[in-house]
Amino acid sequence: MIGAAIATLALLAGAGTDADALPEAWVGAWVGETRGVVPGPERGEAATFRTELRVGPTDDPDRFTWTIIYGEGELRQVRAYELMVVDRALGRYAIDEKNSIVIDVLLVEFDDESSLRTIFEVGDVRIVASYTLRDGALEMEFSTYGVDAANVSGGEGDIPEVRSYTLRAAQRGVLRRGAPDGE
């Protein structure tokens, strides 16, 4: 479930000009490697795996295929989702996992890039995800935090209570336009 949630995060990206407007700028096959790490005493070797993101039109102009493919061979995992336009003017989109799960994402624009960002929880795990379209590359980052053991501080007098969470895992990938696996 966490793996599916992390993959779902792979729904974020962006672009900085009208010519790169979402989601049209993303249409095509994006291919690269993702590196996953687990920090702290549980740390092992960093895992590196092939990642693809395939974005394409559907019959509905407000829905696009959003297929994420992790790994190769026996380890290959395909996640056939759809990116939905909720309110293009406000930069609101959603990823439909096609299984009753729909995750809100928001387009955030900067001077030279745009980024789709989201945060969601699966069980006791909070996932922060972003996809950023910059300089011809699609950068994806996912951070997974445990919400069951928050560090609570502050909360005295006029000081607000603050909760912080421990990072459980992180993934970062850089994808470039390319031929999908097997094509």
Coordinates of N, CA and C in Angstrom, one line a residue:
M1 N 0.8 -1.2 0.0 CA 0.0 0.0 0.0 C 0.9 1.3 0.0
I2 N 1.9 1.2 0.8 CA 2.8 2.4 0.8 C 3.5 2.6 -0.5
G3 N 3.9 1.5 -1.2 CA 4.5 1.6 -2.5 C 3.5 2.2 -3.5
A4 N 2.2 1.8 -3.4 CA 1.2 2.4 -4.3 C 1.1 3.8 -4.0
A5 N 1.1 4.2 -2.7 CA 0.9 5.6 -2.4 C 2.1 6.4 -2.9
I6 N 3.3 5.9 -2.7 CA 4.5 6.6 -3.2 C 4.4 6.8 -4.7
A7 N 4.0 5.7 -5.4 CA 3.9 5.8 -6.8 C 2.8 6.8 -7.2
T8 N 1.7 6.9 -6.5 CA 0.7 7.9 -6.8 C 1.3 9.3 -6.7
L9 N 2.2 9.4 -5.9 CA 2.8 10.8 -5.8 C 3.5 11.2 -7.0
A10 N 3.8 10.2 -7.8 CA 4.4 10.5 -9.0 C 3.5 11.3 -9.9
L11 N 2.6 12.0 -9.4 CA 1.6 12.7 -10.1 C 1.9 14.2 -10.2
L12 N 3.0 14.6 -9.8 CA 3.3 16.0 -9.7 C 4.3 16.4 -10.8
A13 N 4.1 17.6 -11.3 CA 5.1 18.2 -12.3 C 4.6 19.5 -12.7
G14 N 5.4 20.2 -13.6 CA 4.9 21.5 -14.0 C 5.8 22.0 -15.1
A15 N 5.4 23.3 -15.5 CA 6.2 24.0 -16.5 C 6.0 25.5 -16.3
G16 N 6.9 26.3 -16.8 CA 7.0 27.7 -16.5 C 6.4 28.7 -17.5
T17 N 6.0 28.2 -18.7 CA 5.5 29.2 -19.7 C 4.1 28.7 -20.2
D18 N 3.4 29.6 -20.9 CA 2.1 29.1 -21.5 C 2.3 27.9 -22.4
A19 N 3.4 27.9 -23.1 CA 3.7 26.8 -24.0 C 3.9 25.5 -23.3
D20 N 4.2 25.6 -22.0 CA 4.5 24.4 -21.2 C 3.3 24.2 -20.2
A21 N 2.1 24.7 -20.5 CA 1.0 24.6 -19.6 C 0.7 23.2 -19.3
L22 N 0.2 22.9 -18.1 CA -0.2 21.6 -17.7 C -1.5 21.3 -18.3
P23 N -1.9 20.1 -18.6 CA -1.0 19.0 -18.7 C -0.4 18.8 -20.1
E24 N -0.7 19.6 -21.0 CA -0.2 19.4 -22.4 C 1.3 19.3 -22.5
A25 N 2.1 20.0 -21.7 CA 3.5 20.0 -21.8 C 4.1 18.6 -21.3
W26 N 3.2 17.9 -20.6 CA 3.7 16.6 -20.1 C 3.4 15.4 -21.0
V27 N 2.6 15.6 -22.1 CA 2.2 14.5 -22.9 C 3.4 13.9 -23.6
G28 N 3.5 12.6 -23.4 CA 4.6 11.8 -24.0 C 5.1 10.8 -23.0
A29 N 6.2 10.2 -23.3 CA 6.9 9.2 -22.4 C 8.1 9.9 -21.8
W30 N 8.1 9.8 -20.4 CA 9.3 10.3 -19.6 C 10.0 9.1 -19.0
V31 N 11.3 9.0 -19.2 CA 12.0 7.8 -18.8 C 13.3 8.2 -18.0
G32 N 13.6 7.5 -16.9 CA 14.8 7.8 -16.2 C 15.0 6.9 -15.0
E33 N 15.8 7.3 -14.1 CA 16.0 6.4 -12.9 C 15.6 7.2 -11.6
T34 N 15.1 6.4 -10.7 CA 14.7 6.9 -9.4 C 15.5 6.2 -8.4
R35 N 15.9 7.0 -7.4 CA 16.8 6.5 -6.3 C 15.9 6.6 -5.0
G36 N 15.8 5.5 -4.3 CA 15.1 5.5 -3.0 C 16.1 5.2 -1.9
V37 N 15.9 6.0 -0.8 CA 16.7 5.8 0.4 C 15.9 5.7 1.7
V38 N 16.4 5.0 2.6 CA 15.8 5.0 4.0 C 16.8 5.5 4.9
P39 N 16.6 6.6 5.6 CA 17.6 7.2 6.5 C 17.6 6.5 7.8
G40 N 18.7 6.8 8.6 CA 18.8 6.3 10.0 C 19.3 4.9 10.1
P41 N 19.1 4.3 11.3 CA 19.6 3.0 11.6 C 19.0 1.9 10.7
E42 N 17.9 2.1 10.1 CA 17.3 1.1 9.2 C 17.9 1.2 7.8
R43 N 18.7 2.1 7.6 CA 19.3 2.4 6.3 C 20.0 1.2 5.7
G44 N 19.8 1.0 4.5 CA 20.4 -0.1 3.7 C 21.0 0.6 2.5
E45 N 21.3 -0.2 1.5 CA 21.8 0.3 0.2 C 20.7 1.1 -0.4
A46 N 21.0 2.2 -1.0 CA 20.0 3.0 -1.8 C 19.6 2.1 -3.0
A47 N 18.3 2.1 -3.2 CA 17.8 1.4 -4.4 C 17.7 2.3 -5.5
T48 N 18.1 1.9 -6.7 CA 17.9 2.6 -7.9 C 17.1 1.8 -8.9
F49 N 16.1 2.4 -9.5 CA 15.3 1.6 -10.4 C 14.8 2.5 -11.5
R50 N 14.5 1.8 -12.7 CA 14.0 2.5 -13.9 C 12.6 3.0 -13.5
T51 N 12.3 4.2 -14.0 CA 11.0 4.8 -13.8 C 10.5 5.4 -15.1
E52 N 9.2 5.2 -15.5 CA 8.6 5.8 -16.6 C 7.3 6.5 -16.2
L53 N 7.0 7.6 -16.8 CA 5.7 8.2 -16.7 C 5.2 8.5 -18.1
R54 N 4.1 7.9 -18.4 CA 3.5 8.1 -19.7 C 2.2 8.9 -19.6
V55 N 2.2 10.0 -20.3 CA 1.0 10.9 -20.2 C 0.5 11.1 -21.6
G56 N -0.8 10.9 -21.7 CA -1.4 10.9 -23.1 C -2.9 11.4 -23.0
P57 N -3.4 11.8 -24.1 CA -4.8 12.3 -24.2 C -5.8 11.1 -24.1
T58 N -7.0 11.5 -23.7 CA -8.1 10.5 -23.7 C -9.2 11.1 -24.6
D59 N -10.4 10.5 -24.6 CA -11.5 11.1 -25.4 C -12.0 12.3 -24.7
D60 N -11.8 12.4 -23.4 CA -12.2 13.6 -22.6 C -11.1 14.6 -22.5
P61 N -11.3 15.8 -23.0 CA -10.2 16.8 -22.9 C -9.7 17.2 -21.5
D62 N -10.5 16.8 -20.5 CA -10.1 17.1 -19.1 C -9.6 15.9 -18.4
R63 N -9.2 14.9 -19.1 CA -8.6 13.7 -18.5 C -7.5 13.2 -19.4
F64 N -6.4 12.8 -18.7 CA -5.2 12.4 -19.4 C -4.8 11.0 -18.8
T65 N -4.2 10.1 -19.6 CA -3.7 8.9 -19.0 C -2.4 9.4 -18.2
W66 N -2.2 8.7 -17.1 CA -1.1 9.0 -16.2 C -0.6 7.7 -15.7
T67 N 0.3 7.1 -16.5 CA 0.7 5.7 -16.2 C 2.1 5.8 -15.7
I68 N 2.3 5.3 -14.5 CA 3.6 5.2 -13.8 C 4.1 3.8 -13.9
I69 N 5.4 3.6 -14.3 CA 5.9 2.3 -14.4 C 7.2 2.3 -13.6
Y70 N 7.3 1.4 -12.6 CA 8.5 1.3 -11.8 C 9.2 -0.1 -12.1
G71 N 10.5 -0.1 -12.2 CA 11.3 -1.3 -12.4 C 11.2 -1.9 -13.7
E72 N 11.8 -3.1 -13.8 CA 11.9 -3.8 -15.1 C 11.7 -5.3 -14.8
G73 N 11.4 -6.1 -15.8 CA 11.3 -7.5 -15.7 C 10.3 -8.0 -14.7
E74 N 10.7 -8.9 -13.8 CA 9.8 -9.4 -12.8 C 9.4 -8.4 -11.7
L75 N 10.2 -7.4 -11.6 CA 9.9 -6.3 -10.6 C 9.1 -5.2 -11.1
R76 N 8.7 -5.3 -12.4 CA 8.0 -4.2 -13.0 C 6.6 -4.0 -12.4
Q77 N 6.3 -2.8 -12.1 CA 5.0 -2.4 -11.5 C 4.4 -1.3 -12.4
V78 N 3.1 -1.6 -12.9 CA 2.5 -0.6 -13.7 C 1.3 0.0 -13.0
R79 N 1.2 1.3 -12.9 CA 0.1 2.0 -12.3 C -0.7 2.8 -13.3
A80 N -1.8 2.4 -13.8 CA -2.5 3.0 -14.9 C -3.5 4.0 -14.2
Y81 N -3.1 5.2 -14.0 CA -4.0 6.3 -13.4 C -4.4 7.2 -14.5
E82 N -5.2 8.2 -14.1 CA -5.6 9.3 -14.9 C -5.4 10.6 -14.2
L83 N -4.9 11.6 -14.9 CA -4.8 13.0 -14.4 C -6.0 13.7 -14.9
M84 N -6.8 14.3 -13.9 CA -8.0 15.0 -14.2 C -7.8 16.5 -14.0
V85 N -8.3 17.3 -14.9 CA -8.4 18.8 -14.7 C -9.6 19.1 -13.9
V86 N -9.4 19.7 -12.7 CA -10.5 20.1 -11.8 C -10.8 21.5 -12.1
D87 N -9.9 22.4 -12.1 CA -10.1 23.8 -12.4 C -8.7 24.4 -12.9
R88 N -8.6 24.4 -14.2 CA -7.3 24.8 -14.8 C -6.9 26.2 -14.4
A89 N -7.9 27.1 -14.3 CA -7.6 28.5 -14.0 C -7.0 28.6 -12.6
L90 N -7.4 27.7 -11.7 CA -6.9 27.8 -10.3 C -5.7 26.8 -10.1
G91 N -5.3 26.1 -11.2 CA -4.2 25.1 -11.1 C -4.6 23.9 -10.3
R92 N -5.9 23.5 -10.2 CA -6.3 22.3 -9.5 C -6.5 21.1 -10.4
Y93 N -5.8 20.1 -10.0 CA -5.9 18.8 -10.7 C -6.1 17.7 -9.7
A94 N -6.3 16.5 -10.2 CA -6.4 15.3 -9.3 C -5.9 14.1 -10.1
I95 N -5.4 13.1 -9.3 CA -5.0 11.8 -9.9 C -6.1 10.8 -9.5
D96 N -6.7 10.2 -10.5 CA -7.7 9.2 -10.3 C -7.0 7.8 -10.4
E97 N -6.9 7.1 -9.3 CA -6.2 5.8 -9.3 C -7.1 4.7 -9.9
K98 N -8.3 5.0 -10.2 CA -9.2 4.1 -10.9 C -9.6 3.0 -9.9
N99 N -9.6 3.2 -8.6 CA -10.0 2.2 -7.6 C -10.7 2.9 -6.5
S100 N -11.3 4.0 -6.7 CA -12.1 4.9 -5.7 C -11.1 5.8 -5.0
I101 N -9.8 5.8 -5.2 CA -8.9 6.8 -4.6 C -8.6 7.9 -5.6
V102 N -8.9 9.1 -5.2 CA -8.6 10.3 -6.0 C -7.8 11.3 -5.1
I103 N -6.6 11.7 -5.6 CA -5.7 12.5 -4.8 C -5.6 13.9 -5.5
D104 N -5.9 14.9 -4.7 CA -5.8 16.3 -5.1 C -4.4 16.7 -5.4
V105 N -4.1 17.4 -6.4 CA -2.8 18.0 -6.7 C -3.0 19.5 -7.1
L106 N -2.0 20.3 -6.8 CA -2.1 21.7 -7.2 C -0.8 22.1 -8.0
L107 N -1.1 22.9 -9.0 CA 0.0 23.4 -9.8 C 0.5 24.7 -9.2
V108 N 1.8 24.7 -8.9 CA 2.5 25.9 -8.3 C 3.5 26.4 -9.3
E109 N 3.3 27.7 -9.7 CA 4.2 28.2 -10.8 C 5.3 29.1 -10.2
F110 N 6.5 28.9 -10.7 CA 7.6 29.8 -10.3 C 8.1 30.5 -11.6
D111 N 9.1 31.3 -11.5 CA 9.6 32.0 -12.7 C 10.0 31.1 -13.9
D112 N 10.8 30.0 -13.6 CA 11.3 29.2 -14.6 C 10.8 27.7 -14.5
E113 N 9.8 27.5 -13.8 CA 9.3 26.1 -13.6 C 7.9 26.1 -13.0
S114 N 7.3 25.0 -13.1 CA 6.0 24.7 -12.5 C 6.1 23.4 -11.8
S115 N 5.3 23.2 -10.8 CA 5.4 22.0 -10.0 C 4.0 21.6 -9.6
L116 N 3.7 20.3 -9.7 CA 2.5 19.7 -9.2 C 2.9 19.2 -7.8
R117 N 2.1 19.5 -6.8 CA 2.4 19.1 -5.4 C 1.2 18.6 -4.7
T118 N 1.4 17.6 -3.8 CA 0.4 17.1 -3.0 C 0.9 16.5 -1.7
I119 N 0.0 16.3 -0.8 CA 0.3 15.7 0.5 C -0.9 14.8 0.8
F120 N -0.7 13.6 1.2 CA -1.8 12.7 1.5 C -1.3 11.7 2.5
E121 N -2.3 11.0 3.2 CA -2.0 10.0 4.1 C -2.6 8.6 3.7
V122 N -1.8 7.6 4.0 CA -2.3 6.2 3.8 C -2.0 5.5 5.1
G123 N -3.0 5.2 5.8 CA -2.8 4.6 7.1 C -2.1 5.5 8.0
D124 N -0.9 5.1 8.6 CA -0.1 5.9 9.5 C 1.1 6.5 8.8
V125 N 0.9 6.7 7.5 CA 2.0 7.3 6.7 C 1.5 8.5 6.0
R126 N 2.3 9.6 6.1 CA 2.0 10.8 5.3 C 3.0 10.9 4.2
I127 N 2.6 11.2 3.0 CA 3.4 11.3 1.8 C 3.4 12.7 1.2
V128 N 4.5 13.3 1.0 CA 4.6 14.6 0.4 C 5.3 14.3 -1.0
A129 N 4.6 14.8 -2.0 CA 5.1 14.5 -3.4 C 5.1 15.7 -4.3
S130 N 6.1 15.7 -5.2 CA 6.1 16.8 -6.2 C 6.7 16.3 -7.5
Y131 N 6.2 16.8 -8.6 CA 6.7 16.6 -9.9 C 7.0 18.0 -10.4
T132 N 8.2 18.2 -10.9 CA 8.6 19.6 -11.4 C 9.1 19.5 -12.8
L133 N 8.6 20.2 -13.7 CA 9.1 20.3 -15.1 C 10.0 21.5 -15.2
R134 N 11.3 21.2 -15.4 CA 12.3 22.3 -15.4 C 13.4 21.9 -16.4
D135 N 13.7 22.8 -17.3 CA 14.8 22.6 -18.2 C 14.7 21.3 -19.0
G136 N 13.5 20.9 -19.5 CA 13.4 19.7 -20.3 C 13.4 18.4 -19.5
A137 N 13.4 18.5 -18.2 CA 13.4 17.3 -17.4 C 12.2 17.3 -16.4
L138 N 11.8 16.2 -16.1 CA 10.7 16.0 -15.1 C 11.3 15.4 -13.8
E139 N 11.4 16.2 -12.8 CA 12.0 15.8 -11.5 C 10.8 15.4 -10.6
M140 N 11.0 14.2 -10.0 CA 9.9 13.7 -9.1 C 10.6 13.5 -7.7
E141 N 9.9 13.9 -6.7 CA 10.4 13.7 -5.3 C 9.2 13.2 -4.4
F142 N 9.5 12.2 -3.6 CA 8.5 11.7 -2.7 C 9.2 11.6 -1.3
S143 N 8.6 12.0 -0.3 CA 9.0 11.9 1.1 C 7.9 11.2 1.9
T144 N 8.3 10.2 2.7 CA 7.3 9.5 3.5 C 7.6 9.7 4.9
Y145 N 6.6 10.0 5.7 CA 6.7 10.3 7.1 C 5.8 9.5 7.9
G146 N 6.2 9.0 9.1 CA 5.3 8.3 10.0 C 4.5 9.3 10.8
V147 N 3.2 9.2 10.9 CA 2.4 10.2 11.6 C 2.0 9.6 13.0
D148 N 2.4 8.4 13.2 CA 2.0 7.8 14.5 C 2.8 8.2 15.7
A149 N 4.0 8.8 15.4 CA 4.9 9.2 16.5 C 5.4 10.6 16.3
A150 N 4.5 11.6 16.4 CA 4.9 13.0 16.2 C 5.7 13.5 17.4
N151 N 6.6 14.3 17.1 CA 7.3 15.1 18.1 C 6.6 16.4 18.4
V152 N 6.0 16.5 19.5 CA 5.1 17.7 19.8 C 5.9 18.6 20.7
S153 N 6.0 19.9 20.3 CA 6.7 20.9 21.1 C 5.8 22.2 21.1
G154 N 6.3 23.2 21.8 CA 5.6 24.4 21.9 C 4.3 24.2 22.8
G155 N 3.3 25.0 22.5 CA 2.0 24.9 23.1 C 1.9 25.5 24.5
E156 N 2.9 26.4 24.8 CA 2.8 27.0 26.1 C 2.6 28.5 25.9
G157 N 1.7 29.1 26.7 CA 1.4 30.5 26.6 C 0.9 30.8 25.2
D158 N 1.5 31.8 24.6 CA 1.1 32.3 23.2 C 1.8 31.5 22.1
I159 N 2.6 30.5 22.5 CA 3.3 29.7 21.5 C 2.5 28.6 21.0
P160 N 2.3 28.5 19.7 CA 1.4 27.4 19.2 C 2.1 26.0 19.3
E161 N 1.3 25.0 19.5 CA 1.8 23.6 19.5 C 2.3 23.3 18.1
V162 N 3.4 22.7 18.0 CA 4.0 22.3 16.7 C 4.3 20.8 16.7
R163 N 3.9 20.1 15.6 CA 4.2 18.7 15.5 C 5.1 18.5 14.3
S164 N 6.2 17.7 14.6 CA 7.1 17.3 13.5 C 7.2 15.8 13.4
Y165 N 7.6 15.3 12.2 CA 7.5 13.9 12.0 C 8.8 13.4 11.4
T166 N 9.1 12.2 11.7 CA 10.4 11.5 11.3 C 10.2 11.0 9.9
L167 N 11.2 11.3 9.0 CA 11.3 10.8 7.7 C 11.5 9.3 7.7
R168 N 10.7 8.6 7.0 CA 10.9 7.1 6.9 C 11.6 6.7 5.6
A169 N 11.3 7.4 4.5 CA 11.9 7.1 3.2 C 11.8 8.3 2.3
A170 N 12.7 8.3 1.3 CA 12.7 9.4 0.3 C 13.0 8.8 -1.1
Q171 N 12.4 9.3 -2.1 CA 12.7 8.9 -3.5 C 12.9 10.2 -4.3
R172 N 13.8 10.1 -5.2 CA 14.1 11.2 -6.2 C 14.4 10.6 -7.5
G173 N 13.8 11.2 -8.5 CA 14.0 10.7 -9.9 C 14.1 11.9 -10.9
V174 N 14.9 11.7 -11.9 CA 14.9 12.7 -13.0 C 14.6 11.9 -14.3
L175 N 13.5 12.3 -14.9 CA 13.0 11.7 -16.1 C 13.2 12.6 -17.3
R176 N 13.5 12.1 -18.5 CA 13.6 12.8 -19.7 C 12.7 12.2 -20.8
R177 N 12.3 13.0 -21.7 CA 11.5 12.4 -22.8 C 12.3 11.3 -23.5
G178 N 11.7 10.2 -23.7 CA 12.4 9.1 -24.3 C 11.4 8.0 -24.7
A179 N 11.9 6.9 -25.3 CA 11.1 5.8 -25.7 C 10.8 4.9 -24.5
P180 N 9.5 4.6 -24.3 CA 9.1 3.7 -23.2 C 9.7 2.4 -23.4
D181 N 9.8 1.6 -22.3 CA 10.4 0.3 -22.2 C 9.6 -0.6 -23.2
G182 N 10.4 -1.3 -24.1 CA 9.8 -2.2 -25.0 C 9.3 -1.6 -26.3
E183 N 9.5 -0.3 -26.5 CA 9.0 0.3 -27.7 C 10.2 0.9 -28.5

